Amino acid sequence: MSTSTATFPDKAYVQELFLGLFGSGLEATESASPVSDLSKSIAAFYVDDAGEPQRALVCDLAFSNATGAALTMIPPGVVKDAIKDGEIPGNVMANLHEVLNICVNLFSETSDKHLVLGEILNLGEVPAKLAEITQHASFDVKVPRYGSGVVSLVAF
Amino acid sequence: MKILVVDDSKAMRMIVIRTLKQAGFDDCVTLEASSGVEALEVIAKERPGLILSDWNMPEMKGIDLLKKLRADGNETPFGFITSESGEDIAHVATEAGAMFIVTKPFTAQKFGDVLSPILA
């Protein structure tokens, strides 16, 4: 793993990528705080050609449900119920995998390595030690009709 | 024309087909395959006029599907729709015979720009 100082995409770049996925009306704003409750988050690791994790996305429950559902227009009510129950339905999770796959391009201009999506940790699997990582950029992403959630971009 | 969409993600196949319609290609017949192996079966049976394939898939990657087709003498127009990006990827794809790469996420406008010359 690298210990050098990482750079992250800015708000405009993040918003542009998610606009491409979810259409007009989406807004991304910088969040001072990273995803806080790791026990209710999803983490996707992006690995280099040697299989070493270089970057990660940590998605809170709201972001995970909103983006997963919005990808194929699953009814917004499903998202509300899932967040209330602390869950991510199977079909939403399957879509979220594709969102996370595409999100490798969040790092394409700020990482000098070729990255691909590696392991995805589900709810309850994200280690608390991720909270100790200081190199991150976090964004509050508002998906029209589906609500807002926080995603943290993390470097190792 | 028949267009074959190859992606292991059902959601992404649905989005590609939806975007094709949004881009004005709604008179095309779309076919689906969830892997390179399944794609070979569909190609042999349905003989599509265009193949749109993901790059990273289990069993057989998109680039291996393309190489297999070309090795078998199949010259069906082939393009990648993938989260992969970079000049090295584009070089490998072009060398193997791909006509284009569209990086995810994509727009109907992008589909129109890339596919109009092929589907005209």
PDB file of C-alpha atoms in Angstrom:
ATOM      1  CA  MET A   1       0.000   0.000   0.000  1.00  0.00           C
ATOM      2  CA  SER A   2       1.066   3.575  -0.610  1.00  0.00           C
ATOM      3  CA  THR A   3       1.744   5.992   2.206  1.00  0.00           C
ATOM      4  CA  SER A   4       2.094   9.084   0.019  1.00  0.00           C
ATOM      5  CA  THR A   5      -0.380  11.921   0.157  1.00  0.00           C
ATOM      6  CA  ALA A   6      -3.357  11.130  -2.031  1.00  0.00           C
ATOM      7  CA  THR A   7      -5.381  13.487  -4.158  1.00  0.00           C
ATOM      8  CA  PHE A   8      -9.105  13.145  -4.690  1.00  0.00           C
ATOM      9  CA  PRO A   9     -11.546  14.343  -7.316  1.00  0.00           C
ATOM     10  CA  ASP A  10     -13.265  17.637  -6.602  1.00  0.00           C
ATOM     11  CA  LYS A  11     -16.995  18.195  -6.143  1.00  0.00           C
ATOM     12  CA  ALA A  12     -17.571  19.012  -9.800  1.00  0.00           C
ATOM     13  CA  TYR A  13     -15.935  15.773 -10.954  1.00  0.00           C
ATOM     14  CA  VAL A  14     -17.907  13.690  -8.460  1.00  0.00           C
ATOM     15  CA  GLN A  15     -21.158  15.378  -9.412  1.00  0.00           C
ATOM     16  CA  GLU A  16     -20.475  14.886 -13.115  1.00  0.00           C
ATOM     17  CA  LEU A  17     -19.983  11.152 -12.720  1.00  0.00           C
ATOM     18  CA  PHE A  18     -23.155  10.714 -10.696  1.00  0.00           C
ATOM     19  CA  LEU A  19     -25.108  12.965 -13.062  1.00  0.00           C
ATOM     20  CA  GLY A  20     -24.135  10.565 -15.811  1.00  0.00           C
ATOM     21  CA  LEU A  21     -25.602   7.712 -13.824  1.00  0.00           C
ATOM     22  CA  PHE A  22     -28.708   9.265 -12.340  1.00  0.00           C
ATOM     23  CA  GLY A  23     -29.593  12.228 -14.512  1.00  0.00           C
ATOM     24  CA  SER A  24     -30.329  15.877 -13.971  1.00  0.00           C
ATOM     25  CA  GLY A  25     -31.199  17.184 -10.564  1.00  0.00           C
ATOM     26  CA  LEU A  26     -28.504  15.249  -8.763  1.00  0.00           C
ATOM     27  CA  GLU A  27     -26.381  17.367  -6.441  1.00  0.00           C
ATOM     28  CA  ALA A  28     -23.090  16.581  -4.765  1.00  0.00           C
ATOM     29  CA  THR A  29     -21.760  18.759  -1.977  1.00  0.00           C
ATOM     30  CA  GLU A  30     -18.602  18.395   0.033  1.00  0.00           C
ATOM     31  CA  SER A  31     -19.111  16.859   3.445  1.00  0.00           C
ATOM     32  CA  ALA A  32     -16.764  17.777   6.255  1.00  0.00           C
ATOM     33  CA  SER A  33     -17.346  14.454   7.950  1.00  0.00           C
ATOM     34  CA  PRO A  34     -16.772  10.995   6.512  1.00  0.00           C
ATOM     35  CA  VAL A  35     -19.324   8.223   6.818  1.00  0.00           C
ATOM     36  CA  SER A  36     -19.672   7.874  10.572  1.00  0.00           C
ATOM     37  CA  ASP A  37     -21.529   4.671  11.295  1.00  0.00           C
ATOM     38  CA  LEU A  38     -19.348   2.034   9.668  1.00  0.00           C
ATOM     39  CA  SER A  39     -21.533  -0.749  11.052  1.00  0.00           C
ATOM     40  CA  LYS A  40     -24.250   0.443   8.685  1.00  0.00           C
ATOM     41  CA  SER A  41     -22.095   1.089   5.655  1.00  0.00           C
ATOM     42  CA  ILE A  42     -20.810  -0.622   2.531  1.00  0.00           C
ATOM     43  CA  ALA A  43     -17.137  -0.489   1.552  1.00  0.00           C
ATOM     44  CA  ALA A  44     -15.787  -1.121  -1.917  1.00  0.00           C
ATOM     45  CA  PHE A  45     -12.062  -1.560  -2.422  1.00  0.00           C
ATOM     46  CA  TYR A  46     -10.283  -0.659  -5.640  1.00  0.00           C
ATOM     47  CA  VAL A  47      -7.129  -2.616  -6.296  1.00  0.00           C
ATOM     48  CA  ASP A  48      -4.153  -2.112  -8.566  1.00  0.00           C
ATOM     49  CA  ASP A  49      -2.833  -4.673 -11.031  1.00  0.00           C
ATOM     50  CA  ALA A  50      -0.973  -6.391  -8.187  1.00  0.00           C
ATOM     51  CA  GLY A  51      -4.213  -6.764  -6.246  1.00  0.00           C
ATOM     52  CA  GLU A  52      -3.226  -4.200  -3.622  1.00  0.00           C
ATOM     53  CA  PRO A  53      -6.029  -1.939  -2.382  1.00  0.00           C
ATOM     54  CA  GLN A  54      -5.278   1.672  -3.257  1.00  0.00           C
ATOM     55  CA  ARG A  55      -8.622   3.384  -2.829  1.00  0.00           C
ATOM     56  CA  ALA A  56     -11.999   2.636  -1.293  1.00  0.00           C
ATOM     57  CA  LEU A  57     -15.483   4.002  -1.243  1.00  0.00           C
ATOM     58  CA  VAL A  58     -17.409   3.894   1.987  1.00  0.00           C
ATOM     59  CA  CYS A  59     -21.128   4.400   1.455  1.00  0.00           C
ATOM     60  CA  ASP A  60     -23.634   5.020   4.200  1.00  0.00           C
ATOM     61  CA  LEU A  61     -26.966   3.250   4.274  1.00  0.00           C
ATOM     62  CA  ALA A  62     -28.848   6.107   2.629  1.00  0.00           C
ATOM     63  CA  PHE A  63     -26.367   6.534  -0.226  1.00  0.00           C
ATOM     64  CA  SER A  64     -26.250   2.771  -0.806  1.00  0.00           C
ATOM     65  CA  ASN A  65     -30.014   2.436  -0.987  1.00  0.00           C
ATOM     66  CA  ALA A  66     -30.605   5.619  -2.969  1.00  0.00           C
ATOM     67  CA  THR A  67     -28.051   4.967  -5.698  1.00  0.00           C
ATOM     68  CA  GLY A  68     -28.772   1.253  -5.923  1.00  0.00           C
ATOM     69  CA  ALA A  69     -32.479   1.853  -6.293  1.00  0.00           C
ATOM     70  CA  ALA A  70     -32.203   4.836  -8.617  1.00  0.00           C
ATOM     71  CA  LEU A  71     -30.043   2.946 -11.098  1.00  0.00           C
ATOM     72  CA  THR A  72     -33.015   0.935 -12.335  1.00  0.00           C
ATOM     73  CA  MET A  73     -35.771   3.122 -10.912  1.00  0.00           C
ATOM     74  CA  ILE A  74     -36.812   0.812  -8.109  1.00  0.00           C
ATOM     75  CA  PRO A  75     -39.683   2.604  -6.289  1.00  0.00           C
ATOM     76  CA  PRO A  76     -38.401   5.227  -3.807  1.00  0.00           C
ATOM     77  CA  GLY A  77     -40.653   3.757  -1.125  1.00  0.00           C
ATOM     78  CA  VAL A  78     -38.401   0.710  -1.070  1.00  0.00           C
ATOM     79  CA  VAL A  79     -35.522   2.973  -0.092  1.00  0.00           C
ATOM     80  CA  LYS A  80     -37.422   4.595   2.757  1.00  0.00           C
ATOM     81  CA  ASP A  81     -38.416   1.234   4.195  1.00  0.00           C
ATOM     82  CA  ALA A  82     -34.926  -0.189   3.808  1.00  0.00           C
ATOM     83  CA  ILE A  83     -33.265   2.740   5.578  1.00  0.00           C
ATOM     84  CA  LYS A  84     -35.807   2.526   8.388  1.00  0.00           C
ATOM     85  CA  ASP A  85     -35.085  -1.194   8.748  1.00  0.00           C
ATOM     86  CA  GLY A  86     -31.304  -0.770   8.431  1.00  0.00           C
ATOM     87  CA  GLU A  87     -31.164  -2.995   5.375  1.00  0.00           C
ATOM     88  CA  ILE A  88     -30.296  -3.027   1.704  1.00  0.00           C
ATOM     89  CA  PRO A  89     -32.691  -5.201  -0.356  1.00  0.00           C
ATOM     90  CA  GLY A  90     -31.115  -7.788  -2.638  1.00  0.00           C
ATOM     91  CA  ASN A  91     -32.076  -6.129  -5.902  1.00  0.00           C
ATOM     92  CA  VAL A  92     -30.805  -2.764  -4.651  1.00  0.00           C
ATOM     93  CA  MET A  93     -27.541  -4.373  -3.555  1.00  0.00           C
ATOM     94  CA  ALA A  94     -27.083  -5.975  -6.977  1.00  0.00           C
ATOM     95  CA  ASN A  95     -27.491  -2.570  -8.579  1.00  0.00           C
ATOM     96  CA  LEU A  96     -25.159  -1.002  -6.041  1.00  0.00           C
ATOM     97  CA  HIS A  97     -22.433  -3.402  -7.150  1.00  0.00           C
ATOM     98  CA  GLU A  98     -22.716  -1.956 -10.650  1.00  0.00           C
ATOM     99  CA  VAL A  99     -22.657   1.599  -9.296  1.00  0.00           C
ATOM    100  CA  LEU A 100     -19.503   0.766  -7.348  1.00  0.00           C
ATOM    101  CA  ASN A 101     -17.989  -0.805 -10.446  1.00  0.00           C
ATOM    102  CA  ILE A 102     -18.538   2.383 -12.419  1.00  0.00           C
ATOM    103  CA  CYS A 103     -17.238   4.461  -9.512  1.00  0.00           C
ATOM    104  CA  VAL A 104     -13.718   3.236 -10.271  1.00  0.00           C
ATOM    105  CA  ASN A 105     -13.712   6.199 -12.634  1.00  0.00           C
ATOM    106  CA  LEU A 106     -13.896   8.546  -9.647  1.00  0.00           C
ATOM    107  CA  PHE A 107     -10.225   7.718  -9.252  1.00  0.00           C
ATOM    108  CA  SER A 108      -9.142   7.551 -12.877  1.00  0.00           C
ATOM    109  CA  GLU A 109      -7.628  11.047 -12.907  1.00  0.00           C
ATOM    110  CA  THR A 110      -6.225  11.133  -9.397  1.00  0.00           C
ATOM    111  CA  SER A 111      -4.542   7.760  -9.229  1.00  0.00           C
ATOM    112  CA  ASP A 112      -1.493   6.934 -11.308  1.00  0.00           C
ATOM    113  CA  LYS A 113      -2.350   3.240 -11.159  1.00  0.00           C
ATOM    114  CA  HIS A 114      -4.836   1.186 -13.133  1.00  0.00           C
ATOM    115  CA  LEU A 115      -7.544   0.277 -10.658  1.00  0.00           C
ATOM    116  CA  VAL A 116     -10.386  -2.192 -10.768  1.00  0.00           C
ATOM    117  CA  LEU A 117     -13.137  -2.964  -8.310  1.00  0.00           C
ATOM    118  CA  GLY A 118     -12.026  -5.586  -5.809  1.00  0.00           C
ATOM    119  CA  GLU A 119     -13.760  -6.762  -2.659  1.00  0.00           C
ATOM    120  CA  ILE A 120     -17.053  -5.287  -1.488  1.00  0.00           C
ATOM    121  CA  LEU A 121     -17.827  -5.473   2.210  1.00  0.00           C
ATOM    122  CA  ASN A 122     -21.495  -5.659   3.089  1.00  0.00           C
ATOM    123  CA  LEU A 123     -23.398  -4.281   6.043  1.00  0.00           C
ATOM    124  CA  GLY A 124     -21.744  -5.345   9.280  1.00  0.00           C
ATOM    125  CA  GLU A 125     -18.474  -6.318   7.571  1.00  0.00           C
ATOM    126  CA  VAL A 126     -16.710  -2.955   7.354  1.00  0.00           C
ATOM    127  CA  PRO A 127     -13.883  -2.870   9.875  1.00  0.00           C
ATOM    128  CA  ALA A 128     -13.873  -0.060  12.403  1.00  0.00           C
ATOM    129  CA  LYS A 129     -10.219   0.630  11.600  1.00  0.00           C
ATOM    130  CA  LEU A 130     -11.321   2.299   8.362  1.00  0.00           C
ATOM    131  CA  ALA A 131     -12.365   5.209  10.575  1.00  0.00           C
ATOM    132  CA  GLU A 132      -8.712   5.743  11.473  1.00  0.00           C
ATOM    133  CA  ILE A 133      -7.773   6.492   7.900  1.00  0.00           C
ATOM    134  CA  THR A 134      -7.115  10.180   7.538  1.00  0.00           C
ATOM    135  CA  GLN A 135      -6.881  10.448   3.763  1.00  0.00           C
ATOM    136  CA  HIS A 136     -10.423  10.868   2.561  1.00  0.00           C
ATOM    137  CA  ALA A 137     -12.804  13.177   0.751  1.00  0.00           C
ATOM    138  CA  SER A 138     -16.478  12.928   1.525  1.00  0.00           C
ATOM    139  CA  PHE A 139     -19.548  14.057  -0.352  1.00  0.00           C
ATOM    140  CA  ASP A 140     -23.215  14.374   0.388  1.00  0.00           C
ATOM    141  CA  VAL A 141     -25.007  13.151  -2.719  1.00  0.00           C
ATOM    142  CA  LYS A 142     -28.659  14.005  -3.281  1.00  0.00           C
ATOM    143  CA  VAL A 143     -30.382  11.709  -5.754  1.00  0.00           C
ATOM    144  CA  PRO A 144     -33.681  13.156  -7.003  1.00  0.00           C
ATOM    145  CA  ARG A 145     -36.696  11.265  -5.584  1.00  0.00           C
ATOM    146  CA  TYR A 146     -34.420   8.929  -3.610  1.00  0.00           C
ATOM    147  CA  GLY A 147     -32.867  11.205  -0.993  1.00  0.00           C
ATOM    148  CA  SER A 148     -29.378  12.066   0.226  1.00  0.00           C
ATOM    149  CA  GLY A 149     -26.530   9.978   1.488  1.00  0.00           C
ATOM    150  CA  VAL A 150     -22.852  10.272   2.235  1.00  0.00           C
ATOM    151  CA  VAL A 151     -20.008   8.618   0.378  1.00  0.00           C
ATOM    152  CA  SER A 152     -16.383   8.794   1.475  1.00  0.00           C
ATOM    153  CA  LEU A 153     -13.483   8.350  -0.916  1.00  0.00           C
ATOM    154  CA  VAL A 154     -10.581   6.816   0.943  1.00  0.00           C
ATOM    155  CA  ALA A 155      -6.907   6.378   0.094  1.00  0.00           C
ATOM    156  CA  PHE A 156      -4.499   3.952   1.719  1.00  0.00           C
TER     157      PHE A 156
ATOM    158  CA  MET B   1     -30.798  -4.423 -37.056  1.00  0.00           C
ATOM    159  CA  LYS B   2     -30.213  -6.727 -34.105  1.00  0.00           C
ATOM    160  CA  ILE B   3     -27.955  -5.369 -31.349  1.00  0.00           C
ATOM    161  CA  LEU B   4     -26.484  -7.750 -28.795  1.00  0.00           C
ATOM    162  CA  VAL B   5     -25.793  -6.287 -25.341  1.00  0.00           C
ATOM    163  CA  VAL B   6     -23.308  -8.348 -23.318  1.00  0.00           C
ATOM    164  CA  ASP B   7     -22.916  -7.561 -19.631  1.00  0.00           C
ATOM    165  CA  ASP B   8     -22.943  -9.707 -16.506  1.00  0.00           C
ATOM    166  CA  SER B   9     -24.991  -7.003 -14.782  1.00  0.00           C
ATOM    167  CA  LYS B  10     -28.681  -7.303 -15.583  1.00  0.00           C
ATOM    168  CA  ALA B  11     -29.130  -3.703 -14.443  1.00  0.00           C
ATOM    169  CA  MET B  12     -26.506  -2.469 -16.857  1.00  0.00           C
ATOM    170  CA  ARG B  13     -27.986  -4.420 -19.775  1.00  0.00           C
ATOM    171  CA  MET B  14     -31.295  -2.775 -18.993  1.00  0.00           C
ATOM    172  CA  ILE B  15     -29.702   0.673 -18.865  1.00  0.00           C
ATOM    173  CA  VAL B  16     -27.825   0.163 -22.133  1.00  0.00           C
ATOM    174  CA  ILE B  17     -31.035  -0.912 -23.880  1.00  0.00           C
ATOM    175  CA  ARG B  18     -32.935   2.009 -22.373  1.00  0.00           C
ATOM    176  CA  THR B  19     -30.213   4.413 -23.508  1.00  0.00           C
ATOM    177  CA  LEU B  20     -30.287   2.968 -27.023  1.00  0.00           C
ATOM    178  CA  LYS B  21     -33.982   3.844 -27.172  1.00  0.00           C
ATOM    179  CA  GLN B  22     -33.373   7.307 -25.735  1.00  0.00           C
ATOM    180  CA  ALA B  23     -30.731   7.852 -28.401  1.00  0.00           C
ATOM    181  CA  GLY B  24     -33.288   7.131 -31.099  1.00  0.00           C
ATOM    182  CA  PHE B  25     -32.368   3.569 -31.971  1.00  0.00           C
ATOM    183  CA  ASP B  26     -35.708   2.186 -30.866  1.00  0.00           C
ATOM    184  CA  ASP B  27     -36.269   0.437 -34.188  1.00  0.00           C
ATOM    185  CA  CYS B  28     -33.407  -1.950 -33.418  1.00  0.00           C
ATOM    186  CA  VAL B  29     -34.046  -5.365 -31.921  1.00  0.00           C
ATOM    187  CA  THR B  30     -32.002  -5.854 -28.757  1.00  0.00           C
ATOM    188  CA  LEU B  31     -30.628  -9.167 -27.583  1.00  0.00           C
ATOM    189  CA  GLU B  32     -28.948  -9.893 -24.256  1.00  0.00           C
ATOM    190  CA  ALA B  33     -26.190 -12.123 -22.963  1.00  0.00           C
ATOM    191  CA  SER B  34     -24.810 -12.242 -19.433  1.00  0.00           C
ATOM    192  CA  SER B  35     -21.358 -13.569 -20.323  1.00  0.00           C
ATOM    193  CA  GLY B  36     -18.965 -13.965 -23.205  1.00  0.00           C
ATOM    194  CA  VAL B  37     -19.791 -17.638 -23.404  1.00  0.00           C
ATOM    195  CA  GLU B  38     -23.513 -16.962 -23.629  1.00  0.00           C
ATOM    196  CA  ALA B  39     -22.800 -14.233 -26.163  1.00  0.00           C
ATOM    197  CA  LEU B  40     -21.128 -16.726 -28.497  1.00  0.00           C
ATOM    198  CA  GLU B  41     -24.271 -18.849 -28.427  1.00  0.00           C
ATOM    199  CA  VAL B  42     -26.532 -15.892 -29.133  1.00  0.00           C
ATOM    200  CA  ILE B  43     -24.265 -14.649 -31.935  1.00  0.00           C
ATOM    201  CA  ALA B  44     -24.274 -18.040 -33.633  1.00  0.00           C
ATOM    202  CA  LYS B  45     -28.056 -18.276 -33.434  1.00  0.00           C
ATOM    203  CA  GLU B  46     -29.188 -14.684 -33.991  1.00  0.00           C
ATOM    204  CA  ARG B  47     -26.364 -13.125 -36.054  1.00  0.00           C
ATOM    205  CA  PRO B  48     -26.610  -9.591 -34.627  1.00  0.00           C
ATOM    206  CA  GLY B  49     -25.422  -6.636 -36.661  1.00  0.00           C
ATOM    207  CA  LEU B  50     -23.705  -4.943 -33.710  1.00  0.00           C
ATOM    208  CA  ILE B  51     -22.267  -6.170 -30.430  1.00  0.00           C
ATOM    209  CA  LEU B  52     -21.982  -3.927 -27.359  1.00  0.00           C
ATOM    210  CA  SER B  53     -19.971  -5.629 -24.649  1.00  0.00           C
ATOM    211  CA  ASP B  54     -18.737  -4.999 -21.143  1.00  0.00           C
ATOM    212  CA  TRP B  55     -15.010  -5.526 -20.591  1.00  0.00           C
ATOM    213  CA  ASN B  56     -14.843  -7.253 -17.213  1.00  0.00           C
ATOM    214  CA  MET B  57     -17.028 -10.319 -16.987  1.00  0.00           C
ATOM    215  CA  PRO B  58     -16.661 -13.732 -15.368  1.00  0.00           C
ATOM    216  CA  GLU B  59     -15.986 -16.782 -17.543  1.00  0.00           C
ATOM    217  CA  MET B  60     -14.905 -14.821 -20.608  1.00  0.00           C
ATOM    218  CA  LYS B  61     -13.875 -11.180 -20.662  1.00  0.00           C
ATOM    219  CA  GLY B  62     -15.190  -8.905 -23.370  1.00  0.00           C
ATOM    220  CA  ILE B  63     -11.784  -8.618 -24.969  1.00  0.00           C
ATOM    221  CA  ASP B  64     -11.538 -12.400 -25.143  1.00  0.00           C
ATOM    222  CA  LEU B  65     -14.979 -12.551 -26.723  1.00  0.00           C
ATOM    223  CA  LEU B  66     -13.849 -10.094 -29.385  1.00  0.00           C
ATOM    224  CA  LYS B  67     -10.623 -11.999 -30.057  1.00  0.00           C
ATOM    225  CA  LYS B  68     -12.550 -15.268 -30.329  1.00  0.00           C
ATOM    226  CA  LEU B  69     -14.958 -13.771 -32.841  1.00  0.00           C
ATOM    227  CA  ARG B  70     -12.207 -12.318 -34.985  1.00  0.00           C
ATOM    228  CA  ALA B  71     -10.211 -15.557 -34.815  1.00  0.00           C
ATOM    229  CA  ASP B  72     -13.300 -17.358 -36.091  1.00  0.00           C
ATOM    230  CA  GLY B  73     -13.639 -14.915 -38.969  1.00  0.00           C
ATOM    231  CA  ASN B  74     -16.629 -13.071 -37.503  1.00  0.00           C
ATOM    232  CA  GLU B  75     -16.287  -9.367 -38.372  1.00  0.00           C
ATOM    233  CA  THR B  76     -19.497  -8.107 -36.731  1.00  0.00           C
ATOM    234  CA  PRO B  77     -19.029  -4.490 -35.585  1.00  0.00           C
ATOM    235  CA  PHE B  78     -18.033  -4.599 -31.927  1.00  0.00           C
ATOM    236  CA  GLY B  79     -17.784  -1.898 -29.271  1.00  0.00           C
ATOM    237  CA  PHE B  80     -17.070  -1.846 -25.578  1.00  0.00           C
ATOM    238  CA  ILE B  81     -19.257  -0.225 -22.938  1.00  0.00           C
ATOM    239  CA  THR B  82     -17.168  -0.428 -19.835  1.00  0.00           C
ATOM    240  CA  SER B  83     -15.988   1.186 -16.646  1.00  0.00           C
ATOM    241  CA  GLU B  84     -12.449   0.585 -17.880  1.00  0.00           C
ATOM    242  CA  SER B  85     -10.703   3.653 -19.205  1.00  0.00           C
ATOM    243  CA  GLY B  86      -7.248   4.698 -20.296  1.00  0.00           C
ATOM    244  CA  GLU B  87      -5.155   4.732 -23.422  1.00  0.00           C
ATOM    245  CA  ASP B  88      -3.733   1.266 -22.828  1.00  0.00           C
ATOM    246  CA  ILE B  89      -7.208  -0.243 -22.697  1.00  0.00           C
ATOM    247  CA  ALA B  90      -8.229   1.648 -25.822  1.00  0.00           C
ATOM    248  CA  HIS B  91      -5.104   0.430 -27.596  1.00  0.00           C
ATOM    249  CA  VAL B  92      -5.747  -3.204 -26.692  1.00  0.00           C
ATOM    250  CA  ALA B  93      -9.359  -2.896 -27.779  1.00  0.00           C
ATOM    251  CA  THR B  94      -8.543  -1.249 -31.091  1.00  0.00           C
ATOM    252  CA  GLU B  95      -5.794  -3.743 -31.856  1.00  0.00           C
ATOM    253  CA  ALA B  96      -8.277  -6.563 -31.313  1.00  0.00           C
ATOM    254  CA  GLY B  97     -10.745  -4.999 -33.713  1.00  0.00           C
ATOM    255  CA  ALA B  98     -13.106  -2.926 -31.555  1.00  0.00           C
ATOM    256  CA  MET B  99     -14.677   0.067 -33.258  1.00  0.00           C
ATOM    257  CA  PHE B 100     -15.090   2.141 -30.103  1.00  0.00           C
ATOM    258  CA  ILE B 101     -15.089   2.285 -26.324  1.00  0.00           C
ATOM    259  CA  VAL B 102     -17.820   4.060 -24.380  1.00  0.00           C
ATOM    260  CA  THR B 103     -16.924   4.598 -20.745  1.00  0.00           C
ATOM    261  CA  LYS B 104     -19.576   4.221 -18.054  1.00  0.00           C
ATOM    262  CA  PRO B 105     -21.433   6.305 -17.099  1.00  0.00           C
ATOM    263  CA  PHE B 106     -22.689   7.252 -20.553  1.00  0.00           C
ATOM    264  CA  THR B 107     -25.428   9.416 -22.014  1.00  0.00           C
ATOM    265  CA  ALA B 108     -27.898   9.039 -24.859  1.00  0.00           C
ATOM    266  CA  GLN B 109     -25.974  11.826 -26.604  1.00  0.00           C
ATOM    267  CA  LYS B 110     -22.771   9.800 -26.389  1.00  0.00           C
ATOM    268  CA  PHE B 111     -24.537   6.720 -27.750  1.00  0.00           C
ATOM    269  CA  GLY B 112     -25.888   8.791 -30.611  1.00  0.00           C
ATOM    270  CA  ASP B 113     -22.495  10.235 -31.470  1.00  0.00           C
ATOM    271  CA  VAL B 114     -20.779   6.855 -31.468  1.00  0.00           C
ATOM    272  CA  LEU B 115     -23.460   4.641 -32.958  1.00  0.00           C
ATOM    273  CA  SER B 116     -25.058   6.857 -35.584  1.00  0.00           C
ATOM    274  CA  PRO B 117     -22.295   6.320 -38.151  1.00  0.00           C
ATOM    275  CA  ILE B 118     -22.520   2.566 -37.599  1.00  0.00           C
ATOM    276  CA  LEU B 119     -26.289   2.228 -37.580  1.00  0.00           C
ATOM    277  CA  ALA B 120     -26.984   4.721 -40.364  1.00  0.00           C
TER     278      ALA B 120
END
